[in-house]
Short mmCIF file of C-alpha atoms in Angstrom, two decimals:
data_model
loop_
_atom_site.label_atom_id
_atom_site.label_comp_id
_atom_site.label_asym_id
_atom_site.label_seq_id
_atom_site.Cartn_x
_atom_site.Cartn_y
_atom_site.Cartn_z
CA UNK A 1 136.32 75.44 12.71
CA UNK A 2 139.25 73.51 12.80
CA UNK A 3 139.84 70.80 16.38
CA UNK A 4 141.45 68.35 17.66
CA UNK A 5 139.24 65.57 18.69
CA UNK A 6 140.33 62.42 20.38
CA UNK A 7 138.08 59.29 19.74
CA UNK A 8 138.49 55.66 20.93
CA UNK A 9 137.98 52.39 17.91
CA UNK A 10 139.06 48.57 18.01
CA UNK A 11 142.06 47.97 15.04
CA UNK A 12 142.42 44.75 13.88
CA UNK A 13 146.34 44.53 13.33
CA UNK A 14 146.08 41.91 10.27
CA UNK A 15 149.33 39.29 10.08
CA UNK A 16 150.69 40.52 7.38
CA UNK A 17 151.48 43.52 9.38
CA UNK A 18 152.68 41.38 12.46
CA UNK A 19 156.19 42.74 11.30
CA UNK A 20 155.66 46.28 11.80
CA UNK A 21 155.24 47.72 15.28
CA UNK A 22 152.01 48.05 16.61
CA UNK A 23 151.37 51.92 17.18
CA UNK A 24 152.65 52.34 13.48
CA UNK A 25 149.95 49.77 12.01
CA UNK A 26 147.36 50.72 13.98
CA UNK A 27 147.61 54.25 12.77
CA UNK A 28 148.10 53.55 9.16
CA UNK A 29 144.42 51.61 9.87
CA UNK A 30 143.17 54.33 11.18
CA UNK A 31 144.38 56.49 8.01
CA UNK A 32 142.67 54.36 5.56
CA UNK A 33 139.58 53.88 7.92
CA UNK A 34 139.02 57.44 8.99
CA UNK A 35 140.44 60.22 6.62
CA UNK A 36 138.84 61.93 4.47
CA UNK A 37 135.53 60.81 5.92
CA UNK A 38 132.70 63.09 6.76
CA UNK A 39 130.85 62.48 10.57
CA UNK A 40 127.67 64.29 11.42
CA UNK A 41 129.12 64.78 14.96
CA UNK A 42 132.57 65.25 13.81
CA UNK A 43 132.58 66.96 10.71
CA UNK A 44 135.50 66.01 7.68
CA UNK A 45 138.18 64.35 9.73
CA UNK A 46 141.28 65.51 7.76
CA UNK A 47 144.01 63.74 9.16
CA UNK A 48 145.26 60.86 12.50
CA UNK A 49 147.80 62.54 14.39
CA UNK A 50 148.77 59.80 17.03
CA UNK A 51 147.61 57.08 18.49
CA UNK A 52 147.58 54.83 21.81
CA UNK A 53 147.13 51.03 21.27
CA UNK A 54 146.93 48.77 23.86
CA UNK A 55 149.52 45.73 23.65
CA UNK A 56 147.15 42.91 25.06
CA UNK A 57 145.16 42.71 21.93
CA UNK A 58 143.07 39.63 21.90
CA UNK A 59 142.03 37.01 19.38
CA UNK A 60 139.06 35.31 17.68
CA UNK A 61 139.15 31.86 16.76
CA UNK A 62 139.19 31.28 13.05
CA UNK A 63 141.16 34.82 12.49
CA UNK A 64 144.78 35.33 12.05
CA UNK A 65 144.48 38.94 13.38
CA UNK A 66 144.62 40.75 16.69
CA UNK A 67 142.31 43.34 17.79
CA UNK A 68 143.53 46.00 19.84
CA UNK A 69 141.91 48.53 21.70
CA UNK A 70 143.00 52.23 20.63
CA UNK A 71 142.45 55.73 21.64
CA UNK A 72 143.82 58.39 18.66
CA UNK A 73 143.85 62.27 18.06
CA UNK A 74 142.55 63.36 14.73
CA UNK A 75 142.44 66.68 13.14
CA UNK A 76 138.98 67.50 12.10
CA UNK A 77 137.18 70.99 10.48
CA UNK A 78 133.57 71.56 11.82
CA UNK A 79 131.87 74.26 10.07
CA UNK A 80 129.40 76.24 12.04
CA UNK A 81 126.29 78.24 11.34
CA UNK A 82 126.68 82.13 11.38
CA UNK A 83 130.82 81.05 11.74
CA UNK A 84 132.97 83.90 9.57
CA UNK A 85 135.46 82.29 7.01
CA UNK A 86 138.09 83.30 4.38
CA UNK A 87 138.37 81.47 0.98
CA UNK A 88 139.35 81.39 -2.55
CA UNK A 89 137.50 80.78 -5.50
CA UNK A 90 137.76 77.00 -7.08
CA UNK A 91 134.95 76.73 -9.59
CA UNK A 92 132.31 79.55 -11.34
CA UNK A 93 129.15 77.42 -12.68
CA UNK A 94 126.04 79.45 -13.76
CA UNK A 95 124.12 79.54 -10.46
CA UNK A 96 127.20 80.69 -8.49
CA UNK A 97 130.84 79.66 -7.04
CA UNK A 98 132.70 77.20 -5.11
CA UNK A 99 134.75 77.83 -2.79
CA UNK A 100 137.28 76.85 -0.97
CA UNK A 101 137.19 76.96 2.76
CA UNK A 102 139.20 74.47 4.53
CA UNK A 103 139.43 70.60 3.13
CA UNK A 104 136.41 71.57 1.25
CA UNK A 105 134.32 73.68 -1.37
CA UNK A 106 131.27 75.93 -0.30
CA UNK A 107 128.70 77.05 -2.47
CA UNK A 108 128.45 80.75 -2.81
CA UNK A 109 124.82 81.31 -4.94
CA UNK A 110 124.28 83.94 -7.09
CA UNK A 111 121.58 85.44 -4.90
CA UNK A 112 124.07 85.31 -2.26
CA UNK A 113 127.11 87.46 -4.25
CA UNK A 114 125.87 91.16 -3.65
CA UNK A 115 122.80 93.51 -3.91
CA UNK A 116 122.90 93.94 -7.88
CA UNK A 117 122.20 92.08 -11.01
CA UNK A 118 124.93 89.38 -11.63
CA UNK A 119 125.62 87.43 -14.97
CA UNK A 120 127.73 84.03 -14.69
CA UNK A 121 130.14 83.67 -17.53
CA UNK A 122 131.26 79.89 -17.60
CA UNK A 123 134.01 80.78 -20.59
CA UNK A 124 135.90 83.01 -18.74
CA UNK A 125 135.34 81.90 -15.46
CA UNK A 126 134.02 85.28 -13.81
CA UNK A 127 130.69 86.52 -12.69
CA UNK A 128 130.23 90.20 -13.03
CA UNK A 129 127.39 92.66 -11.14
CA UNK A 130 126.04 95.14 -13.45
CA UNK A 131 125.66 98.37 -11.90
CA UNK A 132 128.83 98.32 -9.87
CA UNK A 133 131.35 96.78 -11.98
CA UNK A 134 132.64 94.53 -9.43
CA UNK A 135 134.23 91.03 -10.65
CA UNK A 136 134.74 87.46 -8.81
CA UNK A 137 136.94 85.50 -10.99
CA UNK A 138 139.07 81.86 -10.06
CA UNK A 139 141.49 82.37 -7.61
CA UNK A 140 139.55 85.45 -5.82
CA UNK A 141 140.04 85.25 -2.46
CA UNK A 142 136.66 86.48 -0.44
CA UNK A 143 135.70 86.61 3.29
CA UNK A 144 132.21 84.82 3.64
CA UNK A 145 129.76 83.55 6.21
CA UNK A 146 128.32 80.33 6.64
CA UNK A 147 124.18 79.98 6.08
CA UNK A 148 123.89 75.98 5.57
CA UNK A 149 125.71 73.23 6.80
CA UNK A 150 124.42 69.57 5.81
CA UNK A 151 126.92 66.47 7.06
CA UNK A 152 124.48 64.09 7.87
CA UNK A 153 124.19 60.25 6.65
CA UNK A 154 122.31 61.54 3.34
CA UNK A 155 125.48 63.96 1.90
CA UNK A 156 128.38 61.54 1.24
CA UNK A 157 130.62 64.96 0.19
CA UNK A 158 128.70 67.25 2.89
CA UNK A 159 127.27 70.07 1.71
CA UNK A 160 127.85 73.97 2.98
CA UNK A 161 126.23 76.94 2.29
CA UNK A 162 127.89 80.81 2.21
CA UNK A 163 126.63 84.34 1.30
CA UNK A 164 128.75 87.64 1.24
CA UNK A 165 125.43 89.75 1.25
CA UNK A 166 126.57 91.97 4.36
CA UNK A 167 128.68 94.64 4.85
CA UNK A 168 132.46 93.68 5.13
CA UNK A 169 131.61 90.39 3.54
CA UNK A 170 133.04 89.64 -0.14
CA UNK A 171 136.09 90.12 -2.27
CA UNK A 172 139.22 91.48 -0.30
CA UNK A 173 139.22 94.54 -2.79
CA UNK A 174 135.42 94.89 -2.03
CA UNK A 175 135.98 94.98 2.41
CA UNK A 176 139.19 97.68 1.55
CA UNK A 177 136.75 99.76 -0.56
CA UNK A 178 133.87 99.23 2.32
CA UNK A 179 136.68 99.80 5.34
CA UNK A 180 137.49 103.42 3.10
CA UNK A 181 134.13 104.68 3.12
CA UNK A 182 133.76 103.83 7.06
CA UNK A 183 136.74 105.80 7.66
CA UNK A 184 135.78 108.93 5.81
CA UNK A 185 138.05 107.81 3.16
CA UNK A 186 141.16 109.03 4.72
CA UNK A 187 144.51 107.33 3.45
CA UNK A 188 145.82 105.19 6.01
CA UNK A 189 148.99 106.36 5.45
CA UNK A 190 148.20 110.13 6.43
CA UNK A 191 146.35 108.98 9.53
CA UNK A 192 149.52 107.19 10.90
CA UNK A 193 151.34 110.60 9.84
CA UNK A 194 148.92 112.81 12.04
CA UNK A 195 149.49 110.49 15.08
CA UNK A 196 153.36 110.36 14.71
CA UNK A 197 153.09 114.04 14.60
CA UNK A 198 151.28 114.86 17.68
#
């Protein structure tokens, strides 16, 4: 889940950026110091969208550089147990698929594809299920749900954890078949038709 979350640091503005003004090198600090990172609490902070910095900064002797208070906005993606989320296919390996959901990849296992026997092909980049033809290949997009989520201190990349195994879960082409056979398998088409009509 995507936020905005606003969080409060101490910048030291170093001399050689005494030229620039202060909002602008506090937040290029921040930039260097906080995106791209990965908080347990937090999630991966993406991106610093502003920033507040005090103008009484104060000094320690023996250092050319102030330190300034400063309280900054940052865009950051949390994902959450159970949470539903769309994606596209980055990487097939032979135990499964990444992919892509938000600033990061998800592991989609082989177990965690469909009910049927699957068979990873590395080559062509595709794993196919046996009985019912059905294909993910690079570039599939798929609707997925979230099963493991690990951010803390030990996983430097974070690690997440998705399965498709339910109904309306999976390749886009896979939900339209599903949505069909829910329906009756009436055309959509005709429905709107019959309505209109009436």
């Amino acid at each position: 889940m995507f936020s905005i979350s606003t969080l409060v640091d101490v910048v030291r503005i170093p001399p050689s950026l005494f030229g620039t003004t202060l909002k602008k090198a506090a937040v290029n600090i921040l930039k260097e110091k906080y995106e791209s990172m990965i908080n347990a609490d937090l999630g991966y902070i993406i991106m610093i969208l502003d920033a507040k910095v005090d103008e009484m900064g104060k000094m320690i002797a023996g250092d050319g550089g102030t330190f300034h208070k400063v309280e900054f906005e940052a865009l950051t993606f949390y994902p959450k147990l159970q949470e539903i989320v769309q994606g596209e296919i980055v990487d097939i390996t032979d135990f499964g698929a990444f992919v892509r959901i938000g600033p990061t990849d998800a592991l989609l296992h082989l177990s965690q594809v469909m009910d049927d026997y699957l068979k990873s092909d590395v080559k062509s980049g595709m794993i196919i299920a046996n009985q019912s033809g059905r294909t993910l290949k690079v570039g599939s997009t798929l609707r997925s749900r979230i099963t493991a989520v690990s951010l803390g201190k030990a996983a430097a990349m974070g690690k997440i954890g998705i399965t498709c195994r339910q109904p309306f879960l999976g390749a886009d082409e896979w939900i339209q078949e599903e949505i069909k056979k829910a329906s009756g398998g009436a055309d959509d088409t005709t429905e709107e038709a019959k309505v209109e009509a009436s």
